[in-house]
Short mmCIF file of C-alpha atoms and ligand atoms in Angstrom, two decimals:
data_model
loop_
_atom_site.label_atom_id
_atom_site.label_comp_id
_atom_site.label_asym_id
_atom_site.label_seq_id
_atom_site.Cartn_x
_atom_site.Cartn_y
_atom_site.Cartn_z
CA MET A 1 41.82 -0.41 17.85
CA SER A 2 40.63 -0.83 14.28
CA ALA A 3 41.23 2.00 11.85
CA VAL A 4 37.52 2.51 11.18
CA ARG A 5 36.11 5.63 12.85
CA PRO A 6 33.36 6.30 13.65
CA LEU A 7 32.54 2.67 14.41
CA PRO A 8 29.52 1.74 12.24
CA TYR A 9 26.92 -0.78 13.43
CA SER A 10 28.10 -3.02 10.58
CA ARG A 11 30.16 -2.80 7.40
CA HIS A 12 31.80 -4.85 4.69
CA ALA A 13 35.30 -6.36 4.85
CA ILE A 14 37.04 -6.02 1.51
CA ASP A 15 40.58 -7.35 0.96
CA GLU A 16 42.96 -7.11 -1.97
CA ASP A 17 41.85 -10.57 -3.18
CA ASP A 18 38.25 -9.28 -3.47
CA ILE A 19 39.48 -6.36 -5.56
CA ALA A 20 41.53 -8.73 -7.73
CA ALA A 21 38.51 -11.01 -8.26
CA VAL A 22 36.41 -8.08 -9.49
CA ALA A 23 39.24 -6.68 -11.62
CA GLU A 24 39.61 -10.06 -13.31
CA VAL A 25 35.97 -9.94 -14.41
CA LEU A 26 36.37 -6.37 -15.65
CA ARG A 27 39.22 -7.54 -17.90
CA GLY A 28 37.18 -10.48 -19.23
CA ASP A 29 34.32 -11.04 -21.65
CA TRP A 30 31.33 -11.17 -19.32
CA LEU A 31 30.03 -8.27 -17.33
CA THR A 32 26.42 -9.41 -17.04
CA THR A 33 25.33 -13.06 -16.63
CA GLY A 34 28.39 -15.20 -17.20
CA PRO A 35 30.48 -17.87 -15.47
CA LYS A 36 30.80 -16.04 -12.15
CA VAL A 37 27.03 -16.04 -11.72
CA ARG A 38 26.95 -19.80 -12.27
CA ASP A 39 29.99 -20.39 -10.02
CA PHE A 40 28.56 -18.27 -7.23
CA GLU A 41 25.16 -19.93 -7.38
CA ALA A 42 26.74 -23.41 -7.31
CA ALA A 43 29.04 -22.51 -4.41
CA LEU A 44 26.22 -20.91 -2.42
CA ALA A 45 23.88 -23.88 -2.92
CA GLN A 46 26.65 -26.24 -1.90
CA ARG A 47 27.64 -24.21 1.18
CA CYS A 48 24.05 -24.18 2.41
CA GLY A 49 23.06 -27.67 1.34
CA ALA A 50 20.30 -26.58 -1.04
CA ASP A 51 19.90 -28.03 -4.52
CA PHE A 52 19.40 -24.69 -6.27
CA ALA A 53 20.45 -21.08 -5.70
CA VAL A 54 19.08 -18.34 -7.94
CA SER A 55 20.98 -15.08 -7.56
CA CYS A 56 19.35 -11.70 -8.10
CA ILE A 57 19.94 -8.01 -7.56
CA ASN A 58 19.17 -7.83 -3.83
CA GLY A 59 17.33 -9.51 -0.98
CA THR A 60 14.14 -7.56 -1.69
CA ALA A 61 14.10 -8.89 -5.27
CA ALA A 62 14.71 -12.41 -3.94
CA LEU A 63 11.64 -12.08 -1.69
CA HIS A 64 9.62 -10.71 -4.62
CA LEU A 65 10.78 -13.61 -6.83
CA ALA A 66 9.81 -16.07 -4.09
CA CYS A 67 6.28 -14.64 -4.06
CA LEU A 68 6.05 -14.79 -7.86
CA ALA A 69 7.45 -18.33 -8.05
CA LEU A 70 4.99 -19.56 -5.43
CA GLY A 71 2.10 -17.92 -7.25
CA ILE A 72 1.22 -15.66 -4.31
CA GLY A 73 -1.16 -12.95 -5.49
CA PRO A 74 -4.07 -10.63 -4.71
CA ASP A 75 -6.32 -13.43 -3.44
CA HIS A 76 -3.82 -14.40 -0.76
CA THR A 77 -2.84 -13.42 2.75
CA VAL A 78 0.64 -14.12 4.08
CA ILE A 79 1.93 -14.10 7.66
CA VAL A 80 4.97 -11.87 8.24
CA PRO A 81 6.58 -11.18 11.61
CA THR A 82 6.41 -7.47 12.29
CA MET A 83 9.96 -7.38 13.70
CA THR A 84 11.77 -7.27 10.37
CA PHE A 85 12.85 -4.89 7.65
CA ALA A 86 9.91 -3.58 5.64
CA ALA A 87 11.06 -5.51 2.54
CA THR A 88 9.74 -8.83 3.91
CA ALA A 89 6.17 -7.54 3.91
CA ASN A 90 6.60 -5.24 0.91
CA ALA A 91 7.54 -8.14 -1.38
CA ALA A 92 4.18 -9.79 -0.73
CA ARG A 93 2.35 -6.48 -1.16
CA LEU A 94 4.09 -6.05 -4.53
CA VAL A 95 2.26 -9.13 -5.80
CA GLY A 96 -0.99 -7.85 -4.31
CA ALA A 97 -1.18 -10.12 -1.25
CA GLU A 98 -2.41 -8.88 2.13
CA ILE A 99 -0.20 -9.10 5.20
CA LEU A 100 -1.15 -10.50 8.57
CA PHE A 101 1.54 -9.24 10.90
CA ALA A 102 2.63 -11.72 13.57
CA ASP A 103 3.98 -10.69 16.94
CA CYS A 104 7.40 -11.73 18.20
CA ASP A 105 9.05 -12.90 21.35
CA PRO A 106 9.78 -9.71 23.35
CA ASP A 107 13.32 -10.80 24.28
CA SER A 108 14.66 -12.32 21.04
CA GLY A 109 12.55 -10.47 18.47
CA LEU A 110 11.83 -13.79 16.73
CA MET A 111 8.44 -15.06 15.66
CA GLN A 112 8.39 -18.37 17.50
CA LEU A 113 5.62 -20.98 17.40
CA PRO A 114 3.25 -19.22 19.88
CA GLN A 115 3.25 -16.02 17.82
CA PHE A 116 2.78 -17.97 14.58
CA GLU A 117 -0.09 -19.94 16.10
CA ALA A 118 -1.68 -16.72 17.36
CA ALA A 119 -1.57 -15.31 13.81
CA LEU A 120 -3.16 -18.49 12.41
CA ALA A 121 -5.85 -18.36 15.12
CA GLN A 122 -6.61 -14.72 14.27
CA LEU A 123 -7.08 -15.61 10.59
CA ARG A 124 -9.31 -18.52 11.55
CA ARG A 125 -11.50 -16.23 13.68
CA GLU A 126 -11.79 -13.87 10.72
CA GLY A 127 -12.69 -16.73 8.35
CA ARG A 128 -9.48 -16.27 6.35
CA ARG A 129 -6.60 -18.55 5.44
CA ALA A 130 -2.93 -17.81 4.82
CA ALA A 131 -1.01 -18.92 1.74
CA ALA A 132 2.47 -18.55 3.18
CA VAL A 133 4.51 -17.61 6.21
CA PHE A 134 7.80 -15.70 6.15
CA PRO A 135 9.88 -16.56 9.26
CA VAL A 136 12.67 -13.99 9.71
CA ASP A 137 16.12 -14.90 11.10
CA LEU A 138 16.61 -11.71 13.08
CA ALA A 139 20.19 -10.57 13.81
CA GLY A 140 21.46 -13.98 12.61
CA GLN A 141 19.33 -16.14 14.92
CA CYS A 142 16.59 -18.42 13.70
CA ALA A 143 13.47 -19.58 15.49
CA ASP A 144 12.49 -23.24 15.89
CA LEU A 145 12.02 -23.55 12.14
CA GLU A 146 11.28 -27.24 12.11
CA THR A 147 8.26 -26.81 14.39
CA ILE A 148 7.07 -23.71 12.55
CA ALA A 149 7.43 -25.47 9.18
CA ALA A 150 5.57 -28.57 10.43
CA CYS A 151 2.71 -26.38 11.62
CA ALA A 152 2.75 -24.40 8.34
CA ARG A 153 2.65 -27.58 6.23
CA HIS A 154 -0.17 -28.96 8.34
CA GLU A 155 -2.14 -25.79 7.53
CA GLY A 156 -1.14 -25.90 3.84
CA LEU A 157 1.11 -22.82 3.95
CA ALA A 158 4.30 -22.35 1.95
CA VAL A 159 7.35 -21.30 3.98
CA VAL A 160 9.64 -18.52 2.73
CA GLU A 161 12.46 -18.00 5.20
CA ASP A 162 13.89 -14.49 5.21
CA SER A 163 17.50 -15.25 6.08
CA CYS A 164 18.91 -11.95 4.89
CA HIS A 165 20.67 -11.70 8.29
CA ALA A 166 21.71 -15.30 8.61
CA LEU A 167 24.08 -16.61 5.95
CA GLY A 168 26.35 -18.95 7.93
CA THR A 169 23.84 -19.74 10.70
CA GLY A 170 23.16 -23.35 11.62
CA TYR A 171 20.47 -24.96 13.74
CA GLN A 172 19.79 -28.30 15.31
CA ARG A 173 16.80 -30.28 14.12
CA HIS A 174 14.74 -32.45 16.43
CA ASP A 175 16.63 -35.63 15.45
CA GLY A 176 19.83 -34.00 16.74
CA SER A 177 21.34 -33.31 13.31
CA TRP A 178 22.63 -29.85 12.41
CA THR A 179 21.58 -28.09 9.25
CA ALA A 180 22.59 -24.82 7.63
CA VAL A 181 20.17 -21.95 7.11
CA GLY A 182 19.66 -21.88 3.36
CA GLY A 183 19.61 -25.68 3.12
CA CYS A 184 15.82 -25.42 2.95
CA ALA A 185 15.28 -28.36 5.30
CA ASP A 186 12.31 -26.42 6.70
CA SER A 187 11.40 -23.97 3.97
CA ASP A 188 10.23 -23.99 0.38
CA ILE A 189 12.47 -21.04 -0.37
CA THR A 190 15.14 -19.31 1.71
CA VAL A 191 16.27 -15.82 0.83
CA PHE A 192 19.60 -14.04 1.44
CA SER A 193 20.89 -10.49 1.01
CA PHE A 194 24.48 -9.59 0.16
CA HIS A 195 24.17 -5.92 1.01
CA PRO A 196 27.53 -4.72 2.42
CA VAL A 197 26.31 -4.71 6.04
CA LYS A 198 25.34 -8.38 5.76
CA ASN A 199 27.53 -11.44 6.36
CA ILE A 200 29.06 -11.30 2.88
CA ALA A 201 28.99 -8.43 0.39
CA ALA A 202 28.21 -8.41 -3.33
CA GLY A 203 27.80 -4.63 -3.56
CA GLU A 204 24.08 -5.18 -3.91
CA GLY A 205 22.94 -8.77 -4.26
CA GLY A 206 20.55 -11.44 -3.15
CA ALA A 207 19.60 -15.05 -3.74
CA ALA A 208 16.68 -17.42 -3.37
CA LEU A 209 17.50 -21.05 -2.54
CA THR A 210 15.30 -24.10 -2.81
CA ARG A 211 15.34 -27.88 -3.02
CA LEU A 212 12.44 -27.97 -5.46
CA PRO A 213 13.33 -28.04 -9.20
CA ASP A 214 10.06 -26.50 -10.33
CA LEU A 215 10.42 -23.56 -7.94
CA ALA A 216 14.04 -23.08 -9.05
CA ARG A 217 12.91 -22.94 -12.67
CA ARG A 218 10.19 -20.42 -11.86
CA LEU A 219 12.55 -18.25 -9.77
CA ALA A 220 15.01 -18.12 -12.68
CA MET A 221 12.24 -17.41 -15.17
CA PHE A 222 10.77 -14.49 -13.21
CA ARG A 223 14.29 -13.11 -12.69
CA ASN A 224 14.70 -12.89 -16.47
CA HIS A 225 11.55 -11.21 -17.84
CA GLY A 226 9.45 -14.36 -17.49
CA VAL A 227 11.47 -15.89 -20.30
CA ASN A 228 11.78 -19.65 -20.69
CA ARG A 229 14.61 -21.12 -22.79
CA ASP A 230 14.10 -24.72 -21.69
CA ALA A 231 12.78 -26.60 -24.74
CA ASP A 232 11.01 -29.12 -22.49
CA TYR A 233 8.64 -26.34 -21.48
CA PHE A 234 8.03 -24.68 -24.87
CA THR A 235 4.32 -24.20 -25.41
CA ASP A 236 4.61 -23.65 -29.18
CA LYS A 237 6.48 -26.72 -30.44
CA GLU A 238 6.07 -25.69 -34.05
CA ALA A 239 7.85 -22.38 -33.50
CA GLY A 240 10.44 -23.86 -31.16
CA PHE A 241 11.60 -26.80 -33.24
CA GLU A 242 12.64 -27.57 -36.81
CA SER A 243 13.09 -31.22 -37.82
CA ALA A 244 13.11 -32.22 -34.12
CA GLN A 245 15.93 -29.74 -33.41
CA VAL A 246 15.51 -26.72 -31.13
CA ASN A 247 15.62 -23.42 -33.00
CA PRO A 248 18.75 -21.74 -31.57
CA TRP A 249 17.21 -18.24 -31.29
CA TYR A 250 13.93 -19.34 -29.85
CA TYR A 251 12.59 -18.54 -26.40
CA GLU A 252 9.18 -17.87 -24.96
CA MET A 253 7.98 -15.25 -22.54
CA THR A 254 5.46 -17.19 -20.52
CA ALA A 255 4.85 -14.94 -17.52
CA LEU A 256 5.25 -11.31 -16.54
CA GLY A 257 8.75 -11.15 -15.09
CA LEU A 258 11.49 -8.63 -14.37
CA ASN A 259 15.14 -8.06 -14.99
CA TYR A 260 16.48 -8.98 -11.56
CA ARG A 261 19.70 -10.55 -12.87
CA LEU A 262 22.87 -10.10 -10.80
CA SER A 263 26.03 -9.33 -12.76
CA ASP A 264 29.28 -11.26 -13.03
CA ILE A 265 30.97 -8.26 -11.39
CA ASN A 266 28.83 -8.63 -8.27
CA CYS A 267 29.06 -12.42 -8.30
CA ALA A 268 32.87 -12.36 -8.52
CA LEU A 269 32.92 -10.32 -5.32
CA ALA A 270 30.25 -12.46 -3.64
CA LEU A 271 32.02 -15.70 -4.61
CA ASN A 272 35.33 -14.51 -3.20
CA GLN A 273 33.60 -13.32 -0.03
CA LEU A 274 31.79 -16.65 0.31
CA GLY A 275 35.21 -18.31 0.47
CA LYS A 276 35.86 -16.26 3.62
CA LEU A 277 32.45 -16.82 5.23
CA GLU A 278 33.75 -19.15 7.96
CA HIS A 279 36.38 -16.59 8.93
CA PHE A 280 33.79 -13.78 8.91
CA VAL A 281 31.36 -15.77 11.03
CA ALA A 282 34.08 -16.78 13.51
CA SER A 283 35.28 -13.22 13.79
CA ARG A 284 31.78 -11.86 14.44
CA ARG A 285 31.20 -14.65 16.99
CA ARG A 286 34.40 -13.81 18.88
CA LEU A 287 33.38 -10.16 19.08
CA ALA A 288 29.86 -11.11 20.20
CA GLU A 289 31.32 -13.31 22.94
CA ARG A 290 33.50 -10.44 24.11
CA TYR A 291 30.43 -8.19 24.26
CA ASP A 292 28.52 -10.90 26.16
CA ALA A 293 31.31 -11.24 28.74
CA ARG A 294 31.90 -7.54 29.19
CA LEU A 295 28.22 -6.61 29.31
CA ALA A 296 27.28 -9.28 31.87
CA GLU A 297 27.67 -6.81 34.72
CA PHE A 298 25.25 -4.36 33.00
CA ALA A 299 22.22 -6.59 33.65
CA PRO A 300 19.38 -6.02 34.24
CA LEU A 301 19.56 -2.45 32.81
CA LEU A 302 21.21 -3.67 29.60
CA GLN A 303 21.16 -7.25 28.33
CA PRO A 304 21.95 -8.97 25.05
CA ILE A 305 18.89 -10.18 23.16
CA ALA A 306 17.72 -13.62 24.28
CA ARG A 307 19.46 -16.56 22.64
CA SER A 308 17.30 -18.86 20.52
CA PRO A 309 17.70 -22.49 21.64
CA HIS A 310 19.30 -24.96 19.21
CA CYS A 311 20.63 -22.18 16.97
CA ARG A 312 24.27 -21.47 16.21
CA PRO A 313 24.03 -17.95 14.87
CA ALA A 314 26.26 -16.19 12.40
CA TRP A 315 25.74 -12.82 14.09
CA HIS A 316 24.81 -10.14 11.60
CA LEU A 317 23.88 -7.72 14.41
CA TYR A 318 24.87 -7.41 18.02
CA SER A 319 21.59 -6.17 19.46
CA VAL A 320 20.99 -5.44 23.12
CA LEU A 321 17.89 -4.59 25.13
CA ILE A 322 18.07 -1.54 27.39
CA ASP A 323 15.47 -0.71 30.01
CA PHE A 324 15.15 2.96 29.07
CA ASP A 325 12.54 3.49 31.80
CA ALA A 326 15.31 2.86 34.33
CA SER A 327 18.11 4.51 32.37
CA PRO A 328 19.44 8.04 33.00
CA LEU A 329 19.27 8.67 29.22
CA SER A 330 16.46 8.18 26.72
CA ARG A 331 17.32 6.13 23.62
CA GLY A 332 17.62 9.30 21.54
CA GLN A 333 19.99 10.87 24.07
CA LEU A 334 22.07 7.70 24.27
CA VAL A 335 22.32 7.28 20.48
CA ARG A 336 23.41 10.91 20.07
CA ALA A 337 25.91 10.70 22.94
CA LEU A 338 27.42 7.52 21.46
CA GLU A 339 27.61 9.14 18.01
CA ALA A 340 29.45 12.11 19.54
CA ARG A 341 31.97 9.60 20.88
CA GLY A 342 32.49 7.88 17.51
CA ILE A 343 30.07 4.98 18.00
CA ARG A 344 27.22 4.51 15.54
CA THR A 345 24.27 2.41 16.56
CA GLN A 346 21.01 1.49 14.87
CA VAL A 347 17.56 0.26 15.84
CA HIS A 348 16.47 -3.04 14.26
CA TYR A 349 13.57 -2.56 13.75
CA ILE A 350 10.63 -0.22 13.92
CA PRO A 351 7.81 -2.83 13.85
CA VAL A 352 6.65 -2.87 10.24
CA HIS A 353 2.95 -2.73 11.13
CA GLY A 354 3.57 0.71 12.67
CA HIS A 355 4.84 2.34 9.46
CA PRO A 356 2.36 4.83 7.99
CA TYR A 357 1.79 2.75 4.83
CA TYR A 358 0.69 -0.31 6.83
CA ARG A 359 -1.10 1.72 9.52
CA ASP A 360 -3.17 3.35 6.77
CA ARG A 361 -3.93 -0.05 5.25
CA TYR A 362 -4.63 -2.14 8.33
CA GLY A 363 -5.33 0.44 11.07
CA ALA A 364 -3.70 0.55 14.51
CA ILE A 365 -2.67 -2.99 15.46
CA SER A 366 -1.39 -4.02 18.86
CA LEU A 367 1.50 -6.49 18.86
CA PRO A 368 2.83 -6.15 22.41
CA GLY A 369 5.83 -8.49 22.13
CA ALA A 370 7.26 -6.59 19.16
CA GLU A 371 6.50 -3.24 20.76
CA ALA A 372 8.30 -4.28 23.98
CA TYR A 373 11.29 -5.43 21.90
CA TYR A 374 11.32 -2.23 19.85
CA ARG A 375 11.17 0.05 22.92
CA ARG A 376 14.38 -1.48 24.29
CA THR A 377 16.51 -2.56 21.34
CA LEU A 378 19.76 -1.06 20.09
CA SER A 379 22.35 -2.61 17.76
CA LEU A 380 25.97 -1.96 18.75
CA PRO A 381 28.91 -1.98 16.31
CA LEU A 382 29.79 -5.44 14.99
CA PHE A 383 31.87 -5.96 11.87
CA VAL A 384 34.84 -7.91 10.59
CA GLY A 385 37.93 -5.78 11.15
CA MET A 386 36.71 -4.53 14.51
CA ASP A 387 38.86 -5.76 17.39
CA GLU A 388 38.44 -6.46 21.09
CA ASP A 389 39.69 -2.99 22.02
CA ASP A 390 36.83 -1.54 19.96
CA VAL A 391 34.35 -3.73 21.85
CA ASP A 392 35.87 -2.57 25.14
CA TYR A 393 35.62 1.04 24.03
CA VAL A 394 31.91 0.62 23.18
CA VAL A 395 31.23 -1.18 26.48
CA GLU A 396 33.11 1.38 28.59
CA THR A 397 31.47 4.31 26.82
CA LEU A 398 28.05 2.73 27.35
CA GLY A 399 28.86 2.09 31.01
CA ALA A 400 29.93 5.68 31.56
CA LEU A 401 26.83 7.08 29.82
CA LEU A 402 24.40 4.75 31.58
CA GLY A 403 26.16 5.03 34.94
CA ILE A 404 26.86 1.31 35.25
CA GLY A 405 29.84 -1.02 35.15
CA ALA A 406 33.35 -0.76 36.52
CA ASP A 407 34.24 2.18 34.31
CA ALA A 408 31.35 4.31 35.54
CA THR A 409 32.22 3.41 39.15
CA ARG A 410 35.87 4.38 38.55
CA LYS A 411 34.76 7.68 37.01
CA ARG A 412 32.42 8.40 39.92
CA VAL A 413 35.18 7.64 42.47
CA SER A 414 37.90 9.68 40.76
C1 PLP B 501 15.37 -8.99 7.17
C2 PLP B 501 15.64 -8.36 5.84
N1 PLP B 501 14.90 -8.73 4.79
C3 PLP B 501 15.10 -8.23 3.56
C4 PLP B 501 16.09 -7.28 3.34
C5 PLP B 501 16.27 -6.73 1.96
O1 PLP B 501 17.55 -6.99 1.47
P1 PLP B 501 18.21 -6.00 0.39
O2 PLP B 501 18.65 -4.77 1.13
O3 PLP B 501 19.36 -6.78 -0.15
O4 PLP B 501 17.17 -5.70 -0.62
C6 PLP B 501 16.88 -6.86 4.39
C7 PLP B 501 17.93 -5.85 4.18
O5 PLP B 501 18.17 -4.97 4.92
C8 PLP B 501 16.66 -7.41 5.68
O6 PLP B 501 17.38 -7.02 6.72
#
């Protein structure tokens, strides 16, 4: 059994080498944007196969930067799957865009092609067009991104992939090759979060990755107050140069930006954690496989979420679907009973379109796939440092509470 009690649905894994990496920065000259920011961005871009990684203070900021860099604004509508954290939609609202919520597959929670096409068809019926789509890699799984991106490009939409759950995930493209999420093979921009429950921790942290130099430049500019220091882009050459030499102090604020810079302290932690990503992913996969094997006998009352074809997920969440209509306990009763036994669970997610802010803005919307997913979903503990005995404890406790599985049978017999 791991030492962590109660078992959280997810948590960070910090070792002495992480602490040493942060301490080294604290003893050095740079606390804000210094060498660790550059090293982390280079390592992240390389790990994912993107050309550029722009770090920032969290995943929400990365989504906001993506909207700003793409020029999304009040005249635009963007398509966002409703089965996500509110930040995906909120980022587009922060630049004034309207959201068209897309439904999801009821068994995986992913917006696949049919749900994306249904959203496009709805806009067409209403005489509107979308500027961008934000596919979300829920729990660590991605949809068929290549097909979604091809359809998006055909319709003239930008693709911003919300991969906050999916650092370390890979997927197979139609030519049989494998690519990493974050490599931007099928997105203009891909966004990650390094919140401690995610696949690596930076404290708080995020990043936006791209293959496109102009987008990378704009992401970095909006991250830093809209300031440009690249002499090639100076608008006032007279102020910027003296005798053909760049004035050393000179910079220009060319757009309304923010201070979304991540610090060297955070990047030292994130960089050290990135070095352990393969181990983290493998460890989460092993635990997920143990859950899969042990929970097989719980079907059809309880089943893992459906697996997305051609995806090799880095599991951020271990989410299951429970038929609460057939269960002796409601979800509330089950969550409380598990908590009383030292097991913390979470629901990912309340469909975003159902939150009061969006209900007030867009009225009552029916997205039956997402609602069916939401009614049944529960995320069980999954974190690095958890062991197989912990998985067994969760499974046996669930079995006893739901009246299924060998453990419940044993209890009933004895
Ligand atoms: C799908 C998704 N998008 C965006 C975010 C926002 O990331 P952050 O918490 O780093 O701002 C999260 C974080 O929970 C998320 O799960």
